Amino acid sequence: MTQIKKKLSKFKNILQTFPQVQYAIKDRANVDYLALAQHYELRTWLIDVTSAPEVAAYFATHQWINGVPTPVESGIGRIRGFMFPPTNYGSPDPKYHFIGLQCFERPGLQAAYGIEMEQDEDLGSKGWTVRFKQNAIASRRIHQNFHIKWKKYFI
């Protein structure tokens, strides 16, 4: 964990040199460095979630083979759903990080969130699960539609 925190500290220091971050800080906007680190593929203790059903469907119907998203053609898929807990007087729960509400364009166009998880915490105990039979035709259709609409934001 110490190595992760050191990398995150370096990441924060680098981001603070960017004009977008400086403007956000000047305007008193929240810059969630942990959420940005998660978005830019640094190792964190966040679990990625989305509020966009088509994004959830894409990730539920794909596997990554040598870094390439590939439609799954058989088996059982799962999508986990849950509700964010209520907030206290409009202040978000500090365990929930809003990746999509950031000062850079690409994260700002996404419906992405991160949930802070403890090492022994079980996401499976939260919410509900929808299981479905994977289908090659449906997976390829989701793949094509996703890449037409979302590729510039996610991949």
PDB file of C-alpha atoms in Angstrom:
ATOM      1  CA  MET A   1       0.000   0.000   0.000  1.00  0.00           C
ATOM      2  CA  THR A   2       2.895   2.360   0.718  1.00  0.00           C
ATOM      3  CA  GLN A   3       4.191   2.053  -2.868  1.00  0.00           C
ATOM      4  CA  ILE A   4       0.706   2.804  -4.213  1.00  0.00           C
ATOM      5  CA  LYS A   5       0.435   5.892  -2.018  1.00  0.00           C
ATOM      6  CA  LYS A   6       3.878   7.096  -3.176  1.00  0.00           C
ATOM      7  CA  LYS A   7       2.860   6.732  -6.826  1.00  0.00           C
ATOM      8  CA  LEU A   8      -0.422   8.532  -6.142  1.00  0.00           C
ATOM      9  CA  SER A   9       1.455  11.373  -4.464  1.00  0.00           C
ATOM     10  CA  LYS A  10       3.730  11.737  -7.516  1.00  0.00           C
ATOM     11  CA  PHE A  11       0.683  11.594  -9.788  1.00  0.00           C
ATOM     12  CA  LYS A  12      -1.003  14.381  -7.779  1.00  0.00           C
ATOM     13  CA  ASN A  13       2.139  16.532  -7.933  1.00  0.00           C
ATOM     14  CA  ILE A  14       2.340  16.116 -11.698  1.00  0.00           C
ATOM     15  CA  LEU A  15      -1.376  16.864 -12.206  1.00  0.00           C
ATOM     16  CA  GLN A  16      -1.101  20.042 -10.174  1.00  0.00           C
ATOM     17  CA  THR A  17       1.187  21.439 -12.891  1.00  0.00           C
ATOM     18  CA  PHE A  18      -1.562  21.133 -15.542  1.00  0.00           C
ATOM     19  CA  PRO A  19      -3.477  24.343 -16.366  1.00  0.00           C
ATOM     20  CA  GLN A  20      -6.859  22.534 -16.163  1.00  0.00           C
ATOM     21  CA  VAL A  21      -6.123  21.481 -12.583  1.00  0.00           C
ATOM     22  CA  GLN A  22      -4.801  24.914 -11.638  1.00  0.00           C
ATOM     23  CA  TYR A  23      -7.992  26.517 -13.007  1.00  0.00           C
ATOM     24  CA  ALA A  24     -10.157  23.980 -11.155  1.00  0.00           C
ATOM     25  CA  ILE A  25      -8.332  24.636  -7.886  1.00  0.00           C
ATOM     26  CA  LYS A  26      -8.571  28.406  -8.432  1.00  0.00           C
ATOM     27  CA  ASP A  27     -12.332  28.045  -9.022  1.00  0.00           C
ATOM     28  CA  ARG A  28     -12.579  25.889  -5.866  1.00  0.00           C
ATOM     29  CA  ALA A  29     -13.695  22.859  -7.842  1.00  0.00           C
ATOM     30  CA  ASN A  30     -13.018  19.466  -6.351  1.00  0.00           C
ATOM     31  CA  VAL A  31     -10.185  17.617  -8.078  1.00  0.00           C
ATOM     32  CA  ASP A  32     -10.407  13.972  -7.049  1.00  0.00           C
ATOM     33  CA  TYR A  33      -6.851  12.776  -7.623  1.00  0.00           C
ATOM     34  CA  LEU A  34      -7.654   9.209  -6.557  1.00  0.00           C
ATOM     35  CA  ALA A  35     -10.502   8.985  -9.099  1.00  0.00           C
ATOM     36  CA  LEU A  36      -8.278  10.423 -11.826  1.00  0.00           C
ATOM     37  CA  ALA A  37      -5.527   7.948 -10.943  1.00  0.00           C
ATOM     38  CA  GLN A  38      -8.049   5.108 -11.268  1.00  0.00           C
ATOM     39  CA  HIS A  39      -9.231   6.461 -14.615  1.00  0.00           C
ATOM     40  CA  TYR A  40      -5.694   6.693 -15.969  1.00  0.00           C
ATOM     41  CA  GLU A  41      -4.989   3.090 -14.911  1.00  0.00           C
ATOM     42  CA  LEU A  42      -2.874   3.635 -11.834  1.00  0.00           C
ATOM     43  CA  ARG A  43      -3.426   1.001  -9.190  1.00  0.00           C
ATOM     44  CA  THR A  44      -5.836   2.237  -6.495  1.00  0.00           C
ATOM     45  CA  TRP A  45      -8.270   0.721  -4.004  1.00  0.00           C
ATOM     46  CA  LEU A  46     -11.299   1.805  -6.059  1.00  0.00           C
ATOM     47  CA  ILE A  47     -13.741  -0.450  -7.896  1.00  0.00           C
ATOM     48  CA  ASP A  48     -14.988   0.980 -11.225  1.00  0.00           C
ATOM     49  CA  VAL A  49     -18.735   1.387 -11.678  1.00  0.00           C
ATOM     50  CA  THR A  50     -20.897   3.219 -14.220  1.00  0.00           C
ATOM     51  CA  SER A  51     -24.357   4.721 -14.415  1.00  0.00           C
ATOM     52  CA  ALA A  52     -24.580   4.013 -18.170  1.00  0.00           C
ATOM     53  CA  PRO A  53     -26.336   0.695 -18.936  1.00  0.00           C
ATOM     54  CA  GLU A  54     -24.658   0.406 -22.346  1.00  0.00           C
ATOM     55  CA  VAL A  55     -21.214   0.711 -20.735  1.00  0.00           C
ATOM     56  CA  ALA A  56     -22.109  -1.983 -18.194  1.00  0.00           C
ATOM     57  CA  ALA A  57     -23.376  -4.212 -21.030  1.00  0.00           C
ATOM     58  CA  TYR A  58     -20.142  -3.710 -22.966  1.00  0.00           C
ATOM     59  CA  PHE A  59     -17.918  -4.731 -20.064  1.00  0.00           C
ATOM     60  CA  ALA A  60     -20.228  -7.648 -19.174  1.00  0.00           C
ATOM     61  CA  THR A  61     -20.027  -9.036 -22.720  1.00  0.00           C
ATOM     62  CA  HIS A  62     -16.287  -8.640 -23.340  1.00  0.00           C
ATOM     63  CA  GLN A  63     -13.072 -10.202 -22.199  1.00  0.00           C
ATOM     64  CA  TRP A  64      -9.632  -8.719 -22.690  1.00  0.00           C
ATOM     65  CA  ILE A  65      -7.271 -10.905 -24.709  1.00  0.00           C
ATOM     66  CA  ASN A  66      -3.754  -9.434 -24.922  1.00  0.00           C
ATOM     67  CA  GLY A  67      -5.225  -6.015 -24.136  1.00  0.00           C
ATOM     68  CA  VAL A  68      -7.872  -6.215 -26.877  1.00  0.00           C
ATOM     69  CA  PRO A  69     -11.587  -6.165 -25.913  1.00  0.00           C
ATOM     70  CA  THR A  70     -13.140  -9.248 -27.493  1.00  0.00           C
ATOM     71  CA  PRO A  71     -16.866 -10.154 -27.492  1.00  0.00           C
ATOM     72  CA  VAL A  72     -17.717 -13.192 -25.353  1.00  0.00           C
ATOM     73  CA  GLU A  73     -19.625 -15.805 -27.333  1.00  0.00           C
ATOM     74  CA  SER A  74     -20.844 -18.218 -24.651  1.00  0.00           C
ATOM     75  CA  GLY A  75     -21.184 -18.682 -20.928  1.00  0.00           C
ATOM     76  CA  ILE A  76     -22.986 -16.734 -18.240  1.00  0.00           C
ATOM     77  CA  GLY A  77     -22.572 -12.975 -17.906  1.00  0.00           C
ATOM     78  CA  ARG A  78     -23.368 -10.810 -14.889  1.00  0.00           C
ATOM     79  CA  ILE A  79     -24.128  -7.187 -14.284  1.00  0.00           C
ATOM     80  CA  ARG A  80     -24.231  -5.965 -10.684  1.00  0.00           C
ATOM     81  CA  GLY A  81     -26.599  -3.155  -9.832  1.00  0.00           C
ATOM     82  CA  PHE A  82     -26.864  -1.113  -6.667  1.00  0.00           C
ATOM     83  CA  MET A  83     -28.004   2.260  -5.439  1.00  0.00           C
ATOM     84  CA  PHE A  84     -25.621   4.882  -4.134  1.00  0.00           C
ATOM     85  CA  PRO A  85     -26.291   5.487  -0.452  1.00  0.00           C
ATOM     86  CA  PRO A  86     -28.028   8.707   0.504  1.00  0.00           C
ATOM     87  CA  THR A  87     -25.785  11.697   1.038  1.00  0.00           C
ATOM     88  CA  ASN A  88     -25.549  13.884   4.101  1.00  0.00           C
ATOM     89  CA  TYR A  89     -26.824  17.398   3.246  1.00  0.00           C
ATOM     90  CA  GLY A  90     -25.655  17.097  -0.360  1.00  0.00           C
ATOM     91  CA  SER A  91     -22.101  16.050   0.532  1.00  0.00           C
ATOM     92  CA  PRO A  92     -21.239  12.807  -1.250  1.00  0.00           C
ATOM     93  CA  ASP A  93     -20.147   9.836   0.801  1.00  0.00           C
ATOM     94  CA  PRO A  94     -16.311   9.977   0.792  1.00  0.00           C
ATOM     95  CA  LYS A  95     -16.196   6.312  -0.322  1.00  0.00           C
ATOM     96  CA  TYR A  96     -17.725   7.294  -3.684  1.00  0.00           C
ATOM     97  CA  HIS A  97     -15.479   9.035  -6.189  1.00  0.00           C
ATOM     98  CA  PHE A  98     -17.009  10.721  -9.214  1.00  0.00           C
ATOM     99  CA  ILE A  99     -14.532  10.059 -12.010  1.00  0.00           C
ATOM    100  CA  GLY A 100     -16.793  11.671 -14.594  1.00  0.00           C
ATOM    101  CA  LEU A 101     -16.939  15.033 -12.804  1.00  0.00           C
ATOM    102  CA  GLN A 102     -13.341  16.063 -13.348  1.00  0.00           C
ATOM    103  CA  CYS A 103     -11.450  18.917 -14.962  1.00  0.00           C
ATOM    104  CA  PHE A 104     -10.167  16.939 -17.965  1.00  0.00           C
ATOM    105  CA  GLU A 105     -12.348  16.386 -21.033  1.00  0.00           C
ATOM    106  CA  ARG A 106     -12.172  12.606 -21.354  1.00  0.00           C
ATOM    107  CA  PRO A 107     -13.201  11.742 -17.766  1.00  0.00           C
ATOM    108  CA  GLY A 108     -15.752  14.554 -17.863  1.00  0.00           C
ATOM    109  CA  LEU A 109     -17.657  12.857 -20.670  1.00  0.00           C
ATOM    110  CA  GLN A 110     -18.063   9.564 -18.838  1.00  0.00           C
ATOM    111  CA  ALA A 111     -20.628   8.189 -16.434  1.00  0.00           C
ATOM    112  CA  ALA A 112     -17.874   6.643 -14.336  1.00  0.00           C
ATOM    113  CA  TYR A 113     -17.488   6.295 -10.600  1.00  0.00           C
ATOM    114  CA  GLY A 114     -15.133   4.589  -8.211  1.00  0.00           C
ATOM    115  CA  ILE A 115     -16.097   2.987  -4.930  1.00  0.00           C
ATOM    116  CA  GLU A 116     -13.470   2.827  -2.213  1.00  0.00           C
ATOM    117  CA  MET A 117     -13.265  -0.712  -0.897  1.00  0.00           C
ATOM    118  CA  GLU A 118     -11.620  -2.091   2.206  1.00  0.00           C
ATOM    119  CA  GLN A 119      -9.475  -5.173   1.703  1.00  0.00           C
ATOM    120  CA  ASP A 120     -12.027  -7.479   3.368  1.00  0.00           C
ATOM    121  CA  GLU A 121     -15.134  -5.708   2.043  1.00  0.00           C
ATOM    122  CA  ASP A 122     -17.411  -7.705  -0.273  1.00  0.00           C
ATOM    123  CA  LEU A 123     -19.051  -5.870  -3.169  1.00  0.00           C
ATOM    124  CA  GLY A 124     -21.168  -8.995  -3.679  1.00  0.00           C
ATOM    125  CA  SER A 125     -23.117  -8.162  -0.519  1.00  0.00           C
ATOM    126  CA  LYS A 126     -24.312  -4.878  -2.028  1.00  0.00           C
ATOM    127  CA  GLY A 127     -27.153  -4.529  -4.510  1.00  0.00           C
ATOM    128  CA  TRP A 128     -28.386  -7.179  -6.909  1.00  0.00           C
ATOM    129  CA  THR A 129     -27.042  -9.247  -9.790  1.00  0.00           C
ATOM    130  CA  VAL A 130     -28.555  -9.811 -13.223  1.00  0.00           C
ATOM    131  CA  ARG A 131     -27.266 -13.007 -14.827  1.00  0.00           C
ATOM    132  CA  PHE A 132     -27.659 -13.657 -18.528  1.00  0.00           C
ATOM    133  CA  LYS A 133     -26.618 -16.184 -21.136  1.00  0.00           C
ATOM    134  CA  GLN A 134     -23.830 -14.833 -23.327  1.00  0.00           C
ATOM    135  CA  ASN A 135     -24.713 -14.798 -27.011  1.00  0.00           C
ATOM    136  CA  ALA A 136     -22.210 -14.308 -29.849  1.00  0.00           C
ATOM    137  CA  ILE A 137     -24.571 -12.270 -32.048  1.00  0.00           C
ATOM    138  CA  ALA A 138     -25.695  -9.983 -29.203  1.00  0.00           C
ATOM    139  CA  SER A 139     -22.120  -9.513 -27.944  1.00  0.00           C
ATOM    140  CA  ARG A 140     -20.906  -8.516 -31.422  1.00  0.00           C
ATOM    141  CA  ARG A 141     -23.820  -6.086 -31.796  1.00  0.00           C
ATOM    142  CA  ILE A 142     -23.007  -4.488 -28.425  1.00  0.00           C
ATOM    143  CA  HIS A 143     -19.348  -4.327 -29.493  1.00  0.00           C
ATOM    144  CA  GLN A 144     -20.163  -2.510 -32.745  1.00  0.00           C
ATOM    145  CA  ASN A 145     -22.631  -0.081 -31.159  1.00  0.00           C
ATOM    146  CA  PHE A 146     -20.283   0.707 -28.297  1.00  0.00           C
ATOM    147  CA  HIS A 147     -17.364   1.449 -30.589  1.00  0.00           C
ATOM    148  CA  ILE A 148     -19.474   3.720 -32.785  1.00  0.00           C
ATOM    149  CA  LYS A 149     -20.889   5.749 -29.868  1.00  0.00           C
ATOM    150  CA  TRP A 150     -18.349   5.518 -27.021  1.00  0.00           C
ATOM    151  CA  LYS A 151     -14.927   4.679 -28.413  1.00  0.00           C
ATOM    152  CA  LYS A 152     -13.634   8.249 -28.354  1.00  0.00           C
ATOM    153  CA  TYR A 153     -14.443   8.473 -24.640  1.00  0.00           C
ATOM    154  CA  PHE A 154     -13.488   5.068 -23.288  1.00  0.00           C
ATOM    155  CA  ILE A 155     -10.853   3.399 -25.434  1.00  0.00           C
TER     156      ILE A 155
END
